[in-house]
Coordinates of C-alpha atoms in Angstrom, one line a residue:
M130 CA 0.0 0.0 0.0
R131 CA 2.8 2.4 1.0
A132 CA 4.7 1.7 -2.2
S133 CA 1.5 2.3 -4.2
R134 CA 1.0 5.6 -2.6
L135 CA 4.5 6.7 -3.3
L136 CA 4.4 5.5 -6.8
A137 CA 1.1 7.3 -7.4
S138 CA 2.6 10.5 -5.9
S139 CA 5.6 10.2 -8.2
I140 CA 3.4 9.7 -11.2
A141 CA 1.3 12.7 -10.2
A142 CA 4.3 14.8 -9.7
L143 CA 5.6 13.7 -13.1
G144 CA 2.4 14.7 -14.8
L145 CA 2.5 18.1 -13.0
S146 CA 6.0 18.7 -14.2
L147 CA 5.3 17.7 -17.8
S148 CA 2.2 19.9 -17.9
L149 CA 4.2 22.8 -16.5
A150 CA 7.0 22.2 -19.0
A151 CA 4.5 22.4 -21.8
T152 CA 3.2 25.8 -20.6
P153 CA 3.6 28.3 -23.4
A154 CA 6.5 30.7 -22.9
A155 CA 4.2 33.7 -23.3
A156 CA 2.3 32.6 -20.2
Q157 CA 5.5 32.7 -18.0
K158 CA 5.7 36.0 -16.2
R159 CA 9.0 37.7 -15.4
G160 CA 9.9 39.6 -12.3
G161 CA 9.1 39.4 -8.6
T162 CA 10.9 38.1 -5.5
L163 CA 10.8 34.5 -4.4
R164 CA 10.6 34.6 -0.6
L165 CA 11.8 31.6 1.4
Y166 CA 12.5 31.0 5.0
H167 CA 15.6 29.1 6.1
N168 CA 15.5 26.7 9.1
D169 CA 19.2 27.0 10.0
N170 CA 22.4 29.1 9.7
P171 CA 24.5 27.8 6.7
P172 CA 28.1 27.0 7.8
S173 CA 29.4 28.7 4.7
A174 CA 28.5 29.4 1.0
S175 CA 31.2 27.0 -0.3
L176 CA 29.3 24.0 -1.6
H177 CA 32.5 22.0 -2.1
E178 CA 33.4 22.3 1.5
E179 CA 29.9 21.6 3.0
S180 CA 27.7 18.6 3.5
T181 CA 24.4 20.2 4.4
I182 CA 21.3 21.3 2.6
A183 CA 21.6 24.4 4.8
S184 CA 24.2 25.6 2.3
V185 CA 22.8 24.1 -0.8
T186 CA 19.4 25.7 -0.6
P187 CA 20.4 29.3 -0.7
F188 CA 23.6 29.0 -2.8
M189 CA 22.9 26.3 -5.5
A190 CA 21.4 29.1 -7.6
V191 CA 24.7 31.0 -7.7
F192 CA 26.4 28.1 -9.6
N193 CA 26.4 25.9 -12.6
N194 CA 27.6 22.3 -13.0
L195 CA 29.0 20.6 -16.0
V196 CA 25.7 18.6 -16.1
M197 CA 22.6 18.6 -13.9
F198 CA 19.5 16.7 -13.2
D199 CA 16.5 17.9 -15.2
P200 CA 14.8 20.2 -12.8
L201 CA 11.3 19.4 -14.2
K202 CA 11.6 15.6 -13.8
P203 CA 10.9 14.6 -10.2
H204 CA 12.9 11.4 -10.3
E205 CA 16.7 11.5 -10.7
S206 CA 18.8 8.9 -12.5
L207 CA 21.5 8.7 -15.1
E208 CA 18.7 9.1 -17.7
T209 CA 17.7 12.5 -16.4
V210 CA 21.1 14.0 -16.5
V211 CA 21.1 17.0 -18.9
P212 CA 23.6 19.5 -20.2
D213 CA 24.6 22.5 -18.1
L214 CA 28.0 24.2 -18.7
A215 CA 28.8 21.2 -20.9
E216 CA 26.9 21.1 -24.1
S217 CA 27.7 17.4 -24.6
W218 CA 29.9 14.6 -23.2
S219 CA 31.2 11.2 -24.4
W220 CA 33.2 8.2 -23.1
D221 CA 36.1 6.7 -24.9
S222 CA 36.2 3.0 -25.8
S223 CA 37.9 2.1 -22.5
N224 CA 35.2 3.9 -20.4
T225 CA 38.1 5.6 -18.5
K226 CA 38.0 9.0 -20.3
L227 CA 34.9 11.3 -20.2
T228 CA 35.2 14.3 -22.4
F229 CA 33.0 17.4 -22.1
K230 CA 32.4 19.9 -24.8
L231 CA 31.9 23.2 -23.0
R232 CA 29.7 26.2 -23.8
R233 CA 31.3 29.3 -25.2
G234 CA 30.5 32.9 -24.1
V235 CA 29.8 32.0 -20.5
A236 CA 31.0 34.6 -17.9
W237 CA 31.5 34.5 -14.2
H238 CA 29.5 37.0 -12.2
D239 CA 32.6 39.2 -11.9
G240 CA 32.8 39.4 -15.7
K241 CA 35.8 37.1 -16.3
P242 CA 35.3 34.4 -18.9
F243 CA 34.6 30.8 -18.0
T244 CA 37.0 28.3 -19.6
A245 CA 38.1 24.7 -19.4
K246 CA 40.8 25.8 -17.0
D247 CA 38.1 26.5 -14.4
V248 CA 36.9 22.9 -14.7
Q249 CA 40.5 21.6 -14.5
C250 CA 41.2 23.8 -11.5
T251 CA 38.1 22.8 -9.6
W252 CA 38.7 19.0 -9.8
R253 CA 42.4 19.3 -9.3
M254 CA 41.6 21.0 -6.0
L255 CA 39.1 18.2 -5.1
I256 CA 41.6 15.4 -5.7
G257 CA 44.5 17.3 -4.1
K258 CA 46.5 17.8 -7.3
T259 CA 47.3 21.4 -6.6
E260 CA 50.2 22.9 -4.6
V261 CA 47.9 25.0 -2.4
A262 CA 45.2 23.1 -0.5
E263 CA 42.6 25.9 0.2
F264 CA 39.7 23.8 1.2
H265 CA 39.1 23.6 5.0
R266 CA 37.1 20.4 4.3
N267 CA 36.8 18.2 1.3
P268 CA 33.9 15.8 2.1
R269 CA 33.5 14.4 -1.4
R270 CA 37.1 13.8 -2.4
V271 CA 36.3 10.1 -2.1
W272 CA 33.9 10.4 -5.0
Y273 CA 36.8 11.1 -7.2
S274 CA 39.3 8.5 -6.0
K275 CA 39.6 7.1 -9.5
L276 CA 40.1 10.5 -11.1
Q277 CA 43.8 10.9 -12.0
D278 CA 43.5 14.3 -13.7
V279 CA 41.4 16.6 -15.8
S280 CA 43.1 17.5 -19.1
I281 CA 42.0 20.3 -21.3
N282 CA 42.1 21.0 -25.0
G283 CA 41.8 24.7 -25.5
D284 CA 39.1 26.7 -23.7
D285 CA 36.2 24.5 -24.7
E286 CA 37.1 20.9 -23.9
A287 CA 37.9 19.1 -20.7
T288 CA 38.5 15.4 -20.2
F289 CA 38.2 13.5 -16.9
E290 CA 40.8 10.8 -16.9
L291 CA 40.1 7.8 -14.6
S292 CA 42.2 4.8 -13.5
E293 CA 39.3 2.5 -14.2
P294 CA 35.6 2.8 -15.4
Q295 CA 33.2 4.6 -13.1
P296 CA 29.7 4.7 -14.8
S297 CA 28.3 6.8 -12.0
L298 CA 30.6 9.8 -12.7
P299 CA 27.9 11.8 -14.7
V300 CA 25.5 11.3 -11.8
L301 CA 28.0 12.6 -9.3
L302 CA 28.8 15.6 -11.4
A303 CA 25.1 16.4 -11.6
S304 CA 24.9 16.8 -7.8
A305 CA 24.3 20.2 -6.3
F306 CA 27.6 19.6 -4.5
S307 CA 29.5 19.5 -7.8
P308 CA 29.5 23.1 -9.1
V309 CA 32.4 24.5 -11.2
Y310 CA 34.4 27.0 -9.3
P311 CA 36.3 30.1 -10.7
C312 CA 40.0 29.5 -10.6
H313 CA 40.7 33.2 -10.0
V314 CA 38.7 33.5 -6.8
P315 CA 40.2 32.4 -3.4
Q316 CA 38.3 29.9 -1.3
S317 CA 38.2 32.4 1.5
V318 CA 36.0 34.5 -0.7
M319 CA 33.9 31.6 -1.9
R320 CA 32.9 30.8 1.7
T321 CA 31.3 34.2 2.3
K322 CA 30.8 36.0 -1.1
P323 CA 30.5 33.2 -3.7
V324 CA 31.1 33.9 -7.4
G325 CA 29.5 31.6 -9.9
T326 CA 28.1 31.5 -13.5
G327 CA 24.5 30.7 -12.3
P328 CA 21.2 32.4 -12.8
F329 CA 21.4 34.4 -9.6
K330 CA 24.2 36.6 -8.2
F331 CA 25.2 36.7 -4.6
V332 CA 24.1 40.0 -2.9
E333 CA 24.5 39.5 0.8
F334 CA 24.8 36.8 3.5
R335 CA 23.9 38.1 7.0
R336 CA 24.7 35.1 9.3
G337 CA 21.8 34.1 11.4
N338 CA 19.6 36.6 9.7
S339 CA 19.2 36.6 5.9
I340 CA 20.5 35.8 2.5
K341 CA 19.8 37.7 -0.7
L342 CA 20.4 36.8 -4.4
A343 CA 19.6 38.9 -7.5
R344 CA 18.9 37.9 -11.1
N345 CA 22.0 37.5 -13.3
P346 CA 21.2 39.8 -16.3
D347 CA 24.1 38.2 -18.3
Y348 CA 23.1 34.6 -17.7
W349 CA 24.1 32.4 -20.6
K350 CA 20.5 31.0 -20.7
K351 CA 19.2 34.1 -22.3
D352 CA 15.5 33.6 -21.2
R353 CA 16.3 32.6 -17.6
P354 CA 15.8 33.1 -14.8
Y355 CA 12.3 34.6 -14.6
L356 CA 12.7 35.9 -11.1
D357 CA 14.3 39.2 -10.1
E358 CA 15.4 38.2 -6.6
I359 CA 15.4 35.3 -4.1
T360 CA 15.5 36.1 -0.4
F361 CA 15.9 33.8 2.6
R362 CA 15.1 34.6 6.2
M363 CA 16.5 32.5 9.0
I364 CA 13.8 31.4 11.5
D365 CA 14.7 29.0 14.3
S366 CA 11.2 27.9 15.4
R367 CA 9.5 25.5 13.0
A368 CA 6.1 26.5 14.4
T369 CA 6.9 30.2 13.7
R370 CA 8.1 29.6 10.1
I371 CA 5.2 27.3 9.2
L372 CA 2.8 29.8 10.5
A373 CA 4.6 32.5 8.5
F374 CA 4.2 30.5 5.3
A375 CA 0.5 29.7 6.0
T376 CA -0.2 33.5 6.4
G377 CA 1.5 34.2 3.0
E378 CA 4.7 35.7 4.3
Y379 CA 6.8 33.2 2.3
D380 CA 6.3 31.5 -1.1
I381 CA 8.0 28.1 -0.5
T382 CA 8.8 26.1 2.6
F383 CA 12.3 25.0 3.3
P384 CA 12.9 21.5 1.6
A385 CA 11.2 18.7 3.5
D386 CA 10.6 21.0 6.5
V387 CA 6.9 20.1 6.7
S388 CA 6.1 16.9 8.6
L389 CA 3.0 15.0 7.7
A390 CA 1.3 16.3 10.9
L391 CA 2.2 19.9 10.1
M392 CA 1.0 19.5 6.5
K393 CA -2.5 19.1 7.9
D394 CA -2.1 22.3 9.8
V395 CA -0.8 24.2 6.8
K396 CA -3.7 23.0 4.6
S397 CA -6.2 24.1 7.3
R398 CA -4.7 27.5 7.5
A399 CA -3.9 27.9 3.8
P400 CA -6.2 25.7 1.9
K401 CA -5.0 27.0 -1.5
A402 CA -1.4 26.1 -0.8
V403 CA 0.1 23.2 -2.8
C404 CA 1.6 20.5 -0.6
E405 CA 3.3 17.4 -1.9
T406 CA 4.7 14.5 0.2
V407 CA 7.9 13.1 -1.1
T408 CA 10.7 10.8 0.0
T409 CA 13.4 13.1 1.0
G410 CA 16.6 11.1 0.3
T411 CA 17.5 11.4 4.0
Q412 CA 18.0 8.7 6.5
S413 CA 17.9 8.8 10.3
N414 CA 20.8 6.8 11.6
L415 CA 22.6 5.9 14.8
M416 CA 26.2 6.8 14.8
V417 CA 28.6 5.1 17.2
N418 CA 32.2 6.2 17.3
R419 CA 33.7 2.7 17.4
V420 CA 37.2 3.8 18.6
N421 CA 35.8 5.1 21.9
P422 CA 35.5 2.5 24.8
P423 CA 33.3 0.8 25.6
F424 CA 31.8 1.2 22.1
D425 CA 34.8 -0.4 20.6
S426 CA 33.1 -3.6 21.6
P427 CA 31.2 -5.1 18.6
D428 CA 28.8 -6.7 21.1
I429 CA 27.6 -3.4 22.4
R430 CA 27.2 -2.0 18.9
K431 CA 25.2 -5.1 17.9
A432 CA 22.9 -4.7 21.0
M433 CA 22.3 -1.0 20.2
S434 CA 21.3 -2.0 16.6
L435 CA 19.0 -4.7 17.8
A436 CA 17.3 -2.2 20.2
L437 CA 16.0 0.0 17.4
D438 CA 12.3 -0.4 16.9
R439 CA 11.9 1.1 13.4
K440 CA 8.1 0.6 13.3
A441 CA 7.8 2.8 16.4
F442 CA 10.0 5.5 14.8
N443 CA 7.9 5.4 11.7
S444 CA 4.6 5.6 13.5
I445 CA 5.6 8.4 15.8
L446 CA 7.6 10.6 13.4
M447 CA 6.1 9.9 10.0
E448 CA 2.6 8.4 10.5
G449 CA 3.9 5.0 9.2
Q450 CA 4.7 6.3 5.7
A451 CA 8.5 6.3 5.9
L452 CA 10.5 3.7 4.1
T453 CA 12.5 1.0 5.8
G454 CA 15.7 -0.2 4.3
G455 CA 19.5 -0.4 4.4
A456 CA 22.0 2.2 3.4
M457 CA 20.4 2.8 0.0
L458 CA 17.0 4.4 -0.5
P459 CA 14.4 1.6 -0.9
K460 CA 12.0 1.2 -3.9
P461 CA 9.9 2.6 -5.3
A462 CA 11.7 6.0 -4.9
G463 CA 15.2 4.5 -4.8
E464 CA 17.1 3.1 -7.7
W465 CA 19.4 0.8 -5.7
G466 CA 17.7 -0.4 -2.5
M467 CA 17.0 -4.0 -1.5
P468 CA 13.6 -5.6 -2.1
P469 CA 11.3 -5.7 1.0
D470 CA 11.7 -9.4 1.6
M471 CA 15.5 -9.0 1.7
V472 CA 15.2 -6.1 4.1
T473 CA 13.0 -8.0 6.6
S474 CA 15.7 -10.7 6.8
L475 CA 18.3 -8.3 8.0
M476 CA 19.5 -8.3 11.7
G477 CA 17.1 -6.3 13.7
Y478 CA 14.7 -5.6 10.9
G479 CA 12.2 -8.4 11.4
P480 CA 8.8 -7.9 12.9
D481 CA 9.5 -9.5 16.3
T482 CA 10.9 -6.4 18.1
A483 CA 10.5 -8.0 21.5
K484 CA 12.8 -10.9 20.5
N485 CA 15.3 -8.3 19.2
V486 CA 15.2 -6.4 22.5
A487 CA 15.5 -9.6 24.6
E488 CA 18.6 -10.6 22.6
A489 CA 20.1 -7.1 23.1
Q490 CA 19.4 -7.3 26.8
G491 CA 21.2 -10.6 27.0
I492 CA 24.2 -9.2 25.3
M493 CA 24.4 -6.2 27.7
Q494 CA 23.8 -8.4 30.8
K495 CA 26.8 -10.5 29.8
L496 CA 28.8 -7.3 29.7
G497 CA 27.8 -6.4 33.2
Y498 CA 25.0 -3.9 32.6
S499 CA 21.5 -3.9 34.1
D500 CA 18.7 -1.7 35.3
S501 CA 20.7 -1.1 38.5
K502 CA 23.9 -0.6 36.6
P503 CA 23.2 1.2 33.3
L504 CA 25.8 2.5 30.9
P505 CA 25.6 6.3 30.9
I506 CA 26.2 8.1 27.6
K507 CA 25.6 11.5 25.9
I508 CA 23.8 11.4 22.6
Q509 CA 24.8 14.3 20.5
T510 CA 22.6 15.7 17.8
R511 CA 21.9 18.7 15.7
N512 CA 19.5 21.4 16.9
L513 CA 16.8 20.8 14.4
P514 CA 13.4 19.1 15.1
T515 CA 14.1 16.2 12.7
Y516 CA 17.2 15.4 14.7
R517 CA 16.0 16.2 18.2
D518 CA 12.7 14.3 17.9
A519 CA 14.5 11.1 16.6
A520 CA 17.2 11.4 19.3
V521 CA 14.6 11.4 22.1
I522 CA 13.1 8.2 20.7
V523 CA 16.6 6.6 20.5
M524 CA 17.2 7.5 24.1
D525 CA 13.9 5.8 25.1
Q526 CA 14.7 2.7 23.2
L527 CA 18.3 2.3 24.4
R528 CA 17.0 2.6 28.0
K529 CA 15.4 -0.8 27.5
I530 CA 18.8 -2.3 27.1
Y531 CA 20.4 -0.5 30.1
I532 CA 21.9 2.4 28.3
A533 CA 21.0 5.7 30.0
G534 CA 21.3 8.5 27.5
E535 CA 21.5 12.3 28.0
L536 CA 20.8 14.6 25.0
D537 CA 23.5 17.0 24.0
I538 CA 22.2 19.4 21.3
L539 CA 24.6 21.3 19.1
E540 CA 24.1 24.1 16.7
T541 CA 24.9 23.3 13.0
P542 CA 28.4 24.7 12.7
Q543 CA 29.4 23.0 16.0
W544 CA 27.7 19.8 14.9
Y545 CA 29.6 19.5 11.6
T546 CA 32.9 20.5 13.3
R547 CA 32.5 17.7 15.9
L548 CA 31.6 15.2 13.2
A549 CA 34.6 16.2 11.0
K550 CA 36.9 15.8 14.0
K551 CA 35.2 12.6 15.1
D552 CA 34.8 14.4 18.4
Y553 CA 31.7 12.5 19.7
T554 CA 30.8 9.0 21.0
I555 CA 27.1 8.5 20.2
G556 CA 25.2 10.6 17.7
L557 CA 21.8 10.7 16.1
N558 CA 22.2 11.9 12.5
V559 CA 19.9 12.6 9.6
T560 CA 22.1 11.9 6.6
G561 CA 21.1 13.6 3.4
V562 CA 22.1 11.7 0.3
S563 CA 22.8 14.2 -2.5
V564 CA 22.6 11.6 -5.3
D565 CA 20.8 8.3 -5.2
D566 CA 23.9 6.2 -6.2
P567 CA 26.2 3.9 -4.2
D568 CA 29.2 6.0 -5.2
G569 CA 27.6 9.1 -3.8
N570 CA 26.2 7.4 -0.6
I571 CA 27.9 4.2 0.6
V572 CA 31.3 5.1 -0.7
E573 CA 31.0 8.5 1.0
N574 CA 29.7 7.3 4.3
Y575 CA 31.4 3.9 4.8
S576 CA 34.6 3.5 2.9
C577 CA 37.8 3.5 5.0
K578 CA 39.3 6.6 3.4
S579 CA 36.2 8.9 3.3
E580 CA 36.2 12.1 5.2
R581 CA 32.5 11.7 5.9
N582 CA 33.0 8.2 7.5
Y583 CA 32.1 9.7 10.8
T584 CA 31.9 6.4 12.7
Q585 CA 35.4 5.4 11.6
Y586 CA 34.0 2.1 10.3
C587 CA 36.5 0.2 8.1
N588 CA 36.0 -3.2 6.6
A589 CA 38.3 -4.4 3.8
D590 CA 35.6 -6.7 2.4
V591 CA 33.2 -3.7 2.1
D592 CA 35.9 -1.6 0.4
R593 CA 36.6 -4.4 -2.0
L594 CA 33.0 -4.7 -2.9
L595 CA 32.6 -0.9 -3.2
A596 CA 35.4 -0.9 -5.8
A597 CA 33.8 -3.8 -7.6
Q598 CA 30.3 -2.1 -7.8
S599 CA 31.8 1.2 -8.8
R600 CA 33.5 -0.1 -12.0
E601 CA 30.6 -2.5 -13.0
L602 CA 29.0 -1.3 -16.2
D603 CA 26.0 -3.6 -16.0
K604 CA 23.4 -2.0 -13.7
E605 CA 21.7 -5.2 -12.5
K606 CA 25.1 -6.8 -11.6
R607 CA 26.1 -3.6 -9.9
R608 CA 22.8 -3.6 -7.9
K609 CA 23.4 -7.1 -6.6
I610 CA 26.9 -6.2 -5.4
V611 CA 25.3 -3.2 -3.6
W612 CA 22.9 -5.5 -1.8
D613 CA 25.8 -7.7 -0.6
I614 CA 27.4 -4.5 0.8
E615 CA 24.2 -3.5 2.5
R616 CA 24.0 -6.9 4.3
L617 CA 27.6 -6.5 5.5
L618 CA 26.9 -3.0 6.9
V619 CA 23.9 -4.2 8.8
D620 CA 25.8 -7.3 10.2
D621 CA 28.6 -5.0 11.3
A622 CA 26.2 -2.4 12.8
A623 CA 28.2 0.1 10.8
R624 CA 25.8 3.0 11.1
P625 CA 22.4 1.5 11.8
I626 CA 19.8 3.0 9.5
I627 CA 16.5 3.7 11.3
I628 CA 14.2 5.0 8.6
H629 CA 14.3 6.8 5.3
G630 CA 12.4 10.0 5.6
I631 CA 9.3 11.3 4.0
A632 CA 8.0 14.8 4.4
A633 CA 6.1 17.5 2.6
N634 CA 7.1 20.6 0.6
C635 CA 4.5 23.4 0.3
W636 CA 4.3 26.4 -2.0
Q637 CA 1.8 29.1 -2.7
P638 CA -0.6 28.5 -5.6
Y639 CA 1.0 31.2 -7.7
V640 CA 4.5 29.6 -7.7
R641 CA 5.0 27.8 -11.0
N642 CA 7.6 25.2 -12.2
Y643 CA 8.7 24.3 -8.7
V644 CA 9.2 20.5 -8.9
P645 CA 10.7 18.7 -5.8
H646 CA 12.6 15.5 -6.6
D647 CA 11.6 12.2 -5.0
N648 CA 15.0 10.6 -4.4
S649 CA 17.0 13.7 -3.3
Q650 CA 16.0 17.0 -1.8
Y651 CA 19.3 18.6 -2.9
N652 CA 19.3 19.0 -6.6
S653 CA 16.2 20.9 -7.5
L654 CA 17.0 24.2 -5.8
R655 CA 18.4 26.4 -8.6
F656 CA 15.0 28.1 -9.2
E657 CA 15.9 29.2 -12.7
E658 CA 12.6 27.6 -14.0
V659 CA 10.4 29.1 -11.3
W660 CA 8.1 32.0 -12.0
L661 CA 5.4 33.8 -10.1
D662 CA 1.9 33.9 -11.6
K663 CA 0.8 37.1 -9.9

């Protein structure tokens, strides 16, 4: 039933996007300001250095990629990758060289010309092939572990040279986290006053207050964007910002900010608002820093994994409509997730939660823990409702196996700093997956050498399988390797996945061509197709 609802939602969204795409150009109105609220304070404006939608939402519109996901198609896949700064691309016969033909006449916002050297410079910085390492963080360097270099042929051609095939590369390059950067602008500037080639220019970034972008009059897509401005206002309280949207103060809600319960409130206050539930491409997960005693014990980690009651999470937080799966987003929204019968066979995923808890209690008792002698811990999480609410449930469920948790709530910059430094013991995270592909998810979060492997999990068998799936050209064969990896991750309690999120996006009825995507909330936020029918 759940799958049918999601599939129906996807089909409806697809029909909406196609009808909007077919709208005659004459009907599209130019001008106006798109007003959005923001639920957090972006750590910086440098997308290559950040891992949060807090930065993507306001700053994706400043940039272009080589390629992008079609903004008007709600489901992302290799088949929906379309040209952006690259007019075309092609693989060589060995599938190790991907050559992009670049657009001519594109200018950076400061007037300097865009050339192939900017492409080369961006990815040389990402793979560490430059003398100066200007990135404070490089969370997606692991995406490009096969990239040996980017060679150029004049100003209009760039070739990505790989050590072995990587069929996912165009998908990774379509991510909002893969913009082309200007070689002539220092990274210290990109963090606070970003320069791009995109449809909107940066105007101001007032930390904790507001962000403003203005239409790029010299945008290389001559009839885009339609809007004059985009503004963002930071509002900490979700109740306050949802009320502000319902009263017409804002045009679009922050991505996936509207829970299913809140959507009912929005519709009662603003019955003309358009609200659409969608799988968000985010997963609530339990992070255990396995180098910190006593959590270096695999038995304790297994017990914690067994204690998770996913059905209760789903019922309490998402009215039973969330998806349950392993590391990859399950079907029907996901391209790679395990089938349901395979998921229920995984450790801790079966319907008999009482049996799972009893087994976990037995493990903890053998280690000397009990009601009278619990294991005290701090559970750290980010100061957002989607994190805090889930963390409270985790504390309650771990209490059943003699783990006494205390919540430690961190603001976003502090949260990501702690994760990057591995300066935590137990954490409740909501991991956003920017692209629904194993190379952009499992590799990033679980491979031994990844900067975003926050739990410090390292399994040579997993890394071997990750390399095998990454070079596999046959999608079905690749998918089966991914399933083998997912089983290993569950057996190892690597980073127990609790639920894959579902939420709503809402927008005012006069907002046109806004199409949320159903397997990632990150890559549909450039707003160059959006216009206001008022």
